[in-house]
Coordinates of C-alpha atoms and ligand atoms in Angstrom, one line a residue:
X1 CA 13.5 -5.3 -1.2
X2 CA 15.0 -2.3 -2.5
X3 CA 12.5 0.7 -4.4
X4 CA 13.0 2.3 -7.2
X5 CA 13.5 6.0 -6.0
X6 CA 11.1 7.5 -9.4
X7 CA 7.5 6.1 -9.9
X8 CA 5.6 6.5 -12.7
X9 CA 2.3 6.0 -12.0
X10 CA -0.2 6.3 -15.5
X11 CA -4.2 7.0 -14.6
X12 CA -6.7 3.9 -13.8
X13 CA -10.2 3.1 -15.1
X14 CA -11.0 1.4 -11.4
X15 CA -9.7 -0.5 -8.8
X16 CA -10.5 -3.9 -8.4
X17 CA -8.8 -7.2 -5.8
X18 CA -8.4 -8.5 -2.9
X19 CA -5.6 -7.4 -1.2
X20 CA -3.6 -8.2 2.1
X21 CA -2.0 -6.2 4.3
X22 CA 1.2 -6.3 6.6
X23 CA 1.1 -6.3 9.7
X24 CA 0.1 -3.2 11.4
X25 CA 2.9 -1.0 12.2
X26 CA 2.2 0.2 15.9
X27 CA 1.3 -3.3 17.0
X28 CA 4.4 -4.5 15.5
X29 CA 6.7 -1.5 17.4
X30 CA 4.5 -2.4 20.1
X31 CA 5.2 -6.2 20.6
X32 CA 8.6 -6.4 19.8
X33 CA 9.3 -3.8 22.4
X34 CA 7.9 -5.9 25.2
X35 CA 8.1 -9.2 24.2
X36 CA 12.1 -8.0 24.8
X37 CA 11.2 -7.5 28.0
X38 CA 9.2 -9.9 29.0
X39 CA 10.2 -13.3 30.3
X40 CA 10.0 -16.9 28.0
X41 CA 10.5 -16.7 23.6
X42 CA 7.4 -14.4 22.0
X43 CA 6.4 -15.8 18.6
X44 CA 4.7 -12.2 16.4
X45 CA 3.8 -13.9 13.0
X46 CA 3.1 -11.3 10.1
X47 CA 5.2 -9.0 12.0
X48 CA 5.1 -5.1 9.3
X49 CA 7.5 -5.5 6.7
X50 CA 8.3 -1.7 7.3
X51 CA 12.2 -0.5 7.3
X52 CA 10.7 1.3 10.4
X53 CA 9.8 -2.1 12.6
X54 CA 13.5 -3.4 10.9
X55 CA 14.8 -0.3 13.5
X56 CA 12.7 -1.6 16.8
X57 CA 14.0 -4.5 16.2
X58 CA 17.8 -3.2 15.9
X59 CA 17.5 -1.1 18.3
X60 CA 16.6 -4.3 20.8
X61 CA 19.1 -6.4 19.2
X62 CA 22.2 -3.3 20.5
X63 CA 20.4 -4.0 24.2
X64 CA 20.9 -8.2 23.8
X65 CA 17.9 -9.1 23.3
X66 CA 17.8 -12.2 20.7
X67 CA 15.5 -12.8 18.3
X68 CA 15.1 -13.9 14.6
X69 CA 13.2 -13.4 11.4
X70 CA 11.1 -16.7 9.6
X71 CA 9.4 -16.3 6.6
X72 CA 6.6 -15.2 6.3
X73 CA 7.3 -12.4 8.6
X74 CA 7.6 -14.2 11.7
X75 CA 9.4 -13.2 14.7
X76 CA 10.9 -15.6 17.0
X77 CA 12.1 -13.4 20.0
X78 CA 13.7 -14.6 23.3
X79 CA 12.6 -12.6 25.6
X80 CA 15.5 -11.3 28.1
X81 CA 12.8 -10.2 31.5
X82 CA 12.8 -6.4 32.1
X83 CA 16.9 -5.7 32.3
X84 CA 18.4 -5.4 29.2
X85 CA 22.4 -5.9 28.4
X86 CA 24.3 -2.4 28.1
X87 CA 24.2 -1.1 25.1
X88 CA 27.0 -2.4 22.5
X89 CA 26.2 1.4 20.1
X90 CA 24.3 3.5 19.0
X91 CA 20.2 2.6 19.1
X92 CA 19.8 4.1 15.9
X93 CA 16.3 4.2 15.3
X94 CA 16.2 5.3 11.7
X95 CA 13.3 7.1 10.6
X96 CA 10.9 6.2 13.2
X97 CA 9.8 7.9 16.0
X98 CA 8.0 5.1 16.9
X99 CA 11.4 3.6 18.1
X100 CA 13.1 6.7 19.9
X101 CA 9.7 8.0 22.2
X102 CA 8.6 4.4 22.8
X103 CA 11.9 2.6 23.7
X104 CA 13.4 5.6 25.2
X105 CA 10.8 5.0 28.3
X106 CA 12.4 1.2 28.4
X107 CA 16.5 2.4 28.1
X108 CA 15.7 5.0 31.1
X109 CA 14.8 2.6 33.6
X110 CA 18.1 0.6 32.9
X111 CA 21.1 0.1 35.2
X112 CA 23.4 1.5 31.6
X113 CA 24.2 4.8 29.3
X114 CA 22.3 5.2 25.9
X115 CA 22.8 7.2 23.4
X116 CA 20.0 7.3 20.7
X117 CA 20.6 8.7 17.1
X118 CA 17.5 8.7 14.0
X119 CA 18.7 9.8 10.2
X120 CA 17.8 13.9 9.9
X121 CA 13.9 13.4 9.9
X122 CA 14.2 12.3 13.1
X123 CA 17.0 14.0 14.1
X124 CA 14.6 17.2 13.5
X125 CA 12.0 16.0 15.2
X126 CA 10.5 17.0 18.8
X127 CA 11.3 15.0 22.2
X128 CA 10.3 17.4 24.6
X129 CA 7.4 15.5 25.3
X130 CA 9.2 12.6 26.2
X131 CA 12.1 13.7 27.8
X132 CA 10.5 16.4 29.4
X133 CA 7.6 13.3 31.7
X134 CA 10.6 11.0 32.0
X135 CA 12.7 13.0 33.3
X136 CA 10.9 14.3 36.2
X137 CA 10.2 10.1 37.3
X138 CA 14.4 11.0 37.5
X139 CA 16.1 10.6 33.8
X140 CA 18.4 12.3 33.7
X141 CA 18.4 13.1 28.6
X142 CA 20.9 15.2 27.2
X143 CA 18.8 16.3 23.6
X144 CA 19.8 18.6 21.5
X145 CA 17.7 21.2 21.9
X146 CA 14.6 19.6 22.8
X147 CA 16.1 17.0 19.4
X148 CA 18.1 13.9 19.1
X149 CA 21.0 12.0 20.0
X150 CA 19.1 11.4 23.0
X151 CA 22.2 10.3 25.2
X152 CA 20.0 8.8 28.5
X153 CA 21.5 8.2 31.7
X154 CA 19.8 5.1 32.9
X155 CA 18.5 3.8 36.3
X156 CA 16.3 4.0 38.7
X157 CA 12.4 5.6 38.2
X158 CA 9.5 6.3 40.1
X159 CA 5.8 6.9 39.1
X160 CA 4.6 9.4 37.6
X161 CA 0.6 11.2 37.5
X162 CA 0.7 13.1 34.5
X163 CA -1.7 14.8 32.6
X164 CA -0.4 15.3 28.3
X165 CA -0.5 18.4 27.1
X166 CA 0.5 16.7 23.4
X167 CA -2.0 14.3 22.2
X168 CA 0.3 11.5 21.8
X169 CA 0.1 7.7 21.6
X170 CA 3.8 7.4 21.5
X171 CA 4.3 9.6 24.3
X172 CA 1.1 7.6 26.4
X173 CA 3.2 4.0 25.7
X174 CA 6.7 5.7 26.1
X175 CA 5.1 6.6 29.6
X176 CA 3.3 3.0 30.6
X177 CA 6.0 0.8 29.0
X178 CA 8.5 3.4 32.0
X179 CA 6.0 2.8 34.8
X180 CA 5.6 -1.0 34.2
X181 CA 9.7 -0.4 35.3
X182 CA 9.3 2.7 38.1
X183 CA 8.7 2.3 41.5
X184 CA 5.2 2.5 42.2
X185 CA 1.7 3.8 40.5
X186 CA 2.2 5.3 37.2
X187 CA -1.6 7.0 35.9
X188 CA -1.1 9.0 32.2
X189 CA -4.6 10.9 30.8
X190 CA -4.7 13.1 27.9
X191 CA -7.4 14.9 27.4
X192 CA -8.0 13.1 23.4
X193 CA -8.6 9.1 23.1
X194 CA -5.8 9.0 21.1
X195 CA -4.8 5.3 19.6
X196 CA -4.5 2.1 22.5
X197 CA -2.1 -0.6 21.5
X198 CA 0.2 0.2 24.3
X199 CA -2.2 -0.4 26.8
X200 CA -4.4 -3.5 24.7
X201 CA -0.2 -5.3 24.3
X202 CA 0.9 -4.5 28.3
X203 CA -2.7 -6.6 29.1
X204 CA -1.7 -8.8 25.9
X205 CA 1.2 -9.5 27.4
X206 CA 0.0 -10.5 30.6
X207 CA 0.5 -7.3 32.9
X208 CA -2.4 -5.5 34.5
X209 CA -3.8 -2.0 33.4
X210 CA -6.6 -0.5 34.6
X211 CA -7.9 2.0 31.8
X212 CA -11.5 4.5 32.5
X213 CA -12.6 6.4 30.1
X214 CA -12.6 11.0 30.8
X215 CA -14.7 13.5 29.4
X216 CA -13.2 12.8 25.7
X217 CA -10.0 11.6 27.1
X218 CA -9.0 8.6 29.9
X219 CA -6.8 7.7 31.9
X220 CA -4.6 4.7 32.5
X221 CA -2.9 3.7 35.3
X222 CA -0.1 1.1 35.1
X223 CA 1.3 -0.5 38.6
X224 CA 5.1 -0.5 38.4
X225 CA 7.2 -4.5 38.6
X226 CA 4.7 -6.1 36.6
X227 CA 6.3 -9.0 35.2
X228 CA 5.5 -9.6 30.9
X229 CA 5.0 -13.2 29.9
X230 CA 5.7 -13.8 26.1
X231 CA 3.0 -14.7 24.0
X232 CA 2.5 -15.8 20.4
X233 CA 0.7 -13.1 17.9
X234 CA -1.1 -12.2 14.2
X235 CA -0.3 -8.9 14.1
X236 CA -3.6 -6.9 12.1
X237 CA -3.2 -6.1 8.6
X238 CA -2.9 -2.4 8.9
X239 CA -5.5 -0.1 8.9
X240 CA -3.1 3.2 7.8
X241 CA -2.1 0.8 5.3
X242 CA -4.7 0.0 3.6
X243 CA -5.9 4.2 3.8
X244 CA -4.0 4.1 0.2
X245 CA -6.0 1.6 -1.4
X246 CA -9.8 1.8 0.8
X247 CA -8.8 6.2 -1.0
X248 CA -8.3 4.6 -3.9
X249 CA -11.1 2.7 -4.5
X250 CA -12.8 5.7 -3.1
X251 CA -11.8 7.7 -6.1
X252 CA -13.4 5.5 -9.1
X253 CA -17.9 5.0 -8.3
X254 CA -17.6 0.7 -9.1
X255 CA -14.7 -0.5 -7.6
X256 CA -14.8 -3.1 -5.3
X257 CA -11.3 -4.8 -3.2
X258 CA -11.2 -7.3 -0.7
X259 CA -9.4 -6.4 2.4
X260 CA -8.8 -9.1 4.2
X261 CA -7.6 -9.1 8.5
X262 CA -7.4 -6.2 8.9
X263 CA -6.6 -4.1 11.9
X264 CA -10.1 -2.7 13.6
X265 CA -9.3 -0.7 17.0
X266 CA -11.6 1.9 17.7
X267 CA -9.6 4.5 18.8
X268 CA -8.0 3.0 14.8
X269 CA -11.1 3.3 13.0
X270 CA -12.0 6.2 12.2
X271 CA -11.5 6.9 9.1
X272 CA -14.0 3.9 7.4
X273 CA -16.9 6.0 9.1
X274 CA -15.0 9.1 7.7
X275 CA -14.9 7.8 3.9
X276 CA -18.7 6.1 5.1
X277 CA -20.6 9.1 5.1
X278 CA -18.3 10.7 1.9
X279 CA -19.8 7.7 -0.6
X280 CA -17.4 4.7 -0.2
X281 CA -19.0 1.8 0.7
X282 CA -18.0 -0.7 3.0
X283 CA -19.4 -3.8 4.7
X284 CA -17.1 -6.1 7.7
X285 CA -17.4 -9.6 8.1
X286 CA -15.7 -11.8 10.3
X287 CA -15.1 -9.4 13.4
X288 CA -13.0 -11.6 15.5
X289 CA -10.8 -10.2 19.4
X290 CA -7.4 -11.2 18.8
X291 CA -5.1 -10.5 21.9
X292 CA -7.8 -7.8 22.8
X293 CA -7.4 -6.3 18.9
X294 CA -10.4 -6.7 16.7
X295 CA -9.2 -7.8 12.7
X296 CA -12.4 -7.5 10.6
X297 CA -12.3 -8.7 6.9
X298 CA -14.0 -5.7 5.0
X299 CA -15.5 -5.8 1.3
X300 CA -15.6 -2.1 -0.9
X301 CA -17.4 -0.2 -3.6
X302 CA -16.9 2.7 -4.9
X303 CA -19.9 5.7 -5.7
X304 CA -19.6 8.6 -6.3
X305 CA -17.7 10.7 -3.7
X306 CA -19.0 13.6 -1.3
X307 CA -16.5 15.9 0.8
X308 CA -15.5 16.4 4.5
X309 CA -14.4 18.9 7.8
X310 CA -12.4 16.8 10.1
X311 CA -11.7 18.9 13.1
X312 CA -10.7 17.8 16.9
X313 CA -10.6 14.4 18.5
X314 CA -11.2 13.7 14.7
X315 CA -8.0 15.6 13.1
X316 CA -6.1 13.2 16.0
X317 CA -7.6 10.0 15.9
X318 CA -6.6 10.6 11.5
X319 CA -3.5 11.8 11.8
X320 CA -1.0 9.1 8.9
X321 CA -4.1 9.4 7.1
X322 CA -5.2 13.1 6.6
X323 CA -1.8 12.9 3.7
X324 CA -3.7 10.2 1.3
X325 CA -7.2 12.3 2.6
X326 CA -5.8 15.8 1.8
X327 CA -4.4 14.0 -1.8
X328 CA -8.1 13.1 -3.2
X329 CA -9.8 16.0 -2.0
X330 CA -10.3 18.1 -5.2
X331 CA -11.4 14.5 -7.1
X332 CA -14.2 14.4 -3.5
X333 CA -17.7 16.7 -4.5
X334 CA -17.5 19.6 -2.0
X335 CA -13.7 19.6 -1.2
X336 CA -12.7 18.8 2.0
X337 CA -11.2 20.9 5.8
X338 CA -8.7 20.1 8.0
X339 CA -8.1 21.9 10.6
X340 CA -6.9 21.1 14.8
X341 CA -3.7 19.4 12.1
X342 CA -1.1 21.3 13.7
X343 CA 1.1 18.0 14.7
X344 CA 1.9 17.9 10.7
X345 CA 4.1 19.5 10.6
X346 CA 6.2 17.6 12.8
X347 CA 5.2 14.1 11.2
X348 CA 8.6 13.0 9.4
X349 CA 7.5 15.8 6.9
X350 CA 6.1 18.7 7.1
X351 CA 2.7 16.5 6.2
X352 CA 0.8 20.1 5.3
X353 CA 3.2 22.5 3.2
X354 CA 4.7 18.7 1.4
X355 CA 0.4 17.8 0.5
X356 CA -0.5 21.6 -0.4
X357 CA 3.0 21.8 -2.9
X358 CA 2.4 18.4 -4.2
X359 CA -1.3 19.3 -4.6
X360 CA -0.6 23.0 -6.5
X361 CA 2.0 21.1 -9.0
X362 CA -0.7 19.1 -10.0
X363 CA -2.5 21.9 -10.6
X364 CA -4.9 22.3 -7.7
X365 CA -6.1 25.4 -5.6
X366 CA -5.2 23.6 -2.1
X367 CA -4.9 26.9 0.6
X368 CA -2.5 26.1 3.2
X369 CA -3.0 27.2 6.8
X370 CA -0.8 26.7 10.4
X371 CA -2.9 23.5 11.7
X372 CA -5.1 22.4 8.0
X373 CA -5.8 22.9 4.6
X374 CA -9.1 24.3 2.5
X375 CA -8.9 22.4 -0.6
X376 CA -12.3 22.4 -2.5
X377 CA -13.5 19.4 -4.1
X378 CA -14.7 19.5 -7.9
X379 CA -11.2 19.7 -9.3
X380 CA -9.0 17.9 -12.6
X381 CA -5.8 17.0 -11.2
X382 CA -2.5 17.1 -13.6
X383 CA -0.4 14.5 -13.6
X384 CA 3.0 16.2 -12.7
X385 CA 6.1 15.4 -10.9
X386 CA 6.4 14.9 -7.5
X387 CA 8.1 15.1 -3.3
X388 CA 7.8 13.1 -1.4
X389 CA 10.0 15.4 0.5
X390 CA 11.5 11.8 1.7
X391 CA 8.3 10.9 3.8
X392 CA 6.6 7.4 3.4
X393 CA 2.4 8.1 3.0
X394 CA 3.4 11.4 1.1
X395 CA 4.8 8.9 -1.9
X396 CA 2.3 6.7 -1.3
X397 CA -0.5 9.6 -0.9
X398 CA -0.3 10.4 -4.6
X399 CA 0.1 7.6 -6.2
X400 CA -3.7 7.0 -4.9
X401 CA -4.0 10.7 -6.3
X402 CA -2.5 10.0 -9.5
X403 CA -4.5 7.0 -11.0
X404 CA -7.2 9.6 -11.4
X405 CA -5.0 12.4 -12.5
X406 CA -5.4 13.7 -16.7
X407 CA -1.2 12.2 -17.5
X408 CA 1.5 10.8 -16.3
X409 CA 2.7 10.7 -12.6
X410 CA 6.3 10.8 -11.2
X411 CA 6.3 10.0 -7.4
X412 CA 9.8 10.7 -6.6
X413 CA 11.7 10.2 -3.7
X414 CA 9.5 7.2 -4.3
X415 CA 11.6 4.6 -1.9
X416 CA 10.6 6.4 0.8
X417 CA 7.0 4.0 1.2
X418 CA 9.7 1.0 2.3
X419 CA 9.4 2.8 5.6
X420 CA 6.4 1.7 5.8
X421 CA 5.0 -0.7 3.2
X422 CA 7.7 -1.8 0.6
X423 CA 5.5 -3.6 -1.4
X424 CA 3.3 -1.0 -1.5
X425 CA 3.6 0.6 -5.9
X426 CA 3.6 -3.7 -7.1
X427 CA 0.6 -4.5 -5.1
X428 CA -0.9 -0.5 -6.0
X429 CA -0.7 -2.2 -9.8
X430 CA -1.8 -5.6 -8.8
X431 CA -5.4 -3.7 -7.9
X432 CA -5.9 -1.1 -11.1
X433 CA -7.5 -1.8 -14.2
X434 CA -6.8 0.5 -17.7
Ligands
S3P501 C1 1.5 6.1 16.4 C2 1.0 7.1 16.6 C3 0.7 8.7 16.3 C4 1.7 8.3 14.9 C5 1.9 7.6 14.6 C6 2.1 6.3 15.6 C7 1.8 5.5 17.3 O1 2.4 9.5 16.1 O2 1.8 9.1 13.8 O3 2.8 7.1 12.5 O4 2.1 4.2 16.9 O5 1.9 5.7 18.1 P1 1.7 10.6 17.9 O6 1.5 9.2 18.9 O7 3.4 11.3 18.5 O8 0.2 11.2 18.0

């Protein structure tokens, strides 16, 4: 689907309806990667429609994996087992940090060299966080001062015992995937608990993974040499994409939304607690567990919206949702303060600077800090020309804020939404009342 590069969002009166979210991006990446090195076929339903997950599929095809896309976003993957094929060209990760970081672990353990490249935004993002531990495992990786492109020599890896200095689920998955293909037992420790889809997906594909809570974080162990077997799975709806609709509903007292079959993984669902504390009424029905991932259906009703402060582990748990929470912050009663979120500076854009710049264009007062933002509540937003900074979450966050602005908002670079959610703007329009 080709999205227009400029989209006008008009103010709305209410939000009402039902939204079926595309498959979760984090889970789609991991299922595609693990299905590639599993034995036998996998069938993945409701695979993410975003360009990022297509980048992962493109890379595994370059590594000799045969897959087919069927109607209804079903991907059928013919697993090759642990040995991939020498790539026919560079592995193009596009805009996707997840693809580069997680796949680097798998290709480091292969008998051939790989080159991993990305677009302009990805080429600015830090990769030292995977290069350093993979090098400790025996990988030989050249980079541009810790940034892409990566040239990975490939070869036998040895297990690692690693305490992660940065809270990153991508790094954790990278090391667990590398550990699966390495000699010995790999142990990864994190001081803040990050999303656990890597661990859950490895188990779904038949690997034994041990996990223990440790302080506020966790310790995960995996033994190398285990074989994976293909699975049939349905990817639950993406909770980070649902965040835009939840925040849109939160802006209108009296709004009503239904979100069926949504991912409810506890390492992702902190957003729901925070929005409930802020005043949104949320009830969950039909809670179910599929391949270790919790799935539920949400009923949501808007009411008056209070403010909040996000710090420490909350900022890490909500890292992808902070842009939209910050974009609606001026419209809350007490405002929102975000601290301990300096990772936002090295996402697809500098999301702290992007949010501050766009909110100011809409006439809001914002205090920008190195590791976060302080945004007073009780403000009025004015329709303005805003910039996505080529970042999908910034484009979508400001489409939501624009629903309660005075006057129309023009979003430049709106096509960035296709990175995670190509149907976002039309889906939003379908639930908006004017
Ligand atoms: C992701 C983890 C997060 C998140 C990203 C997806 C994942 O990044 O921001 O969109 O799928 O593991 P970090 O692991 O770098 O925090």
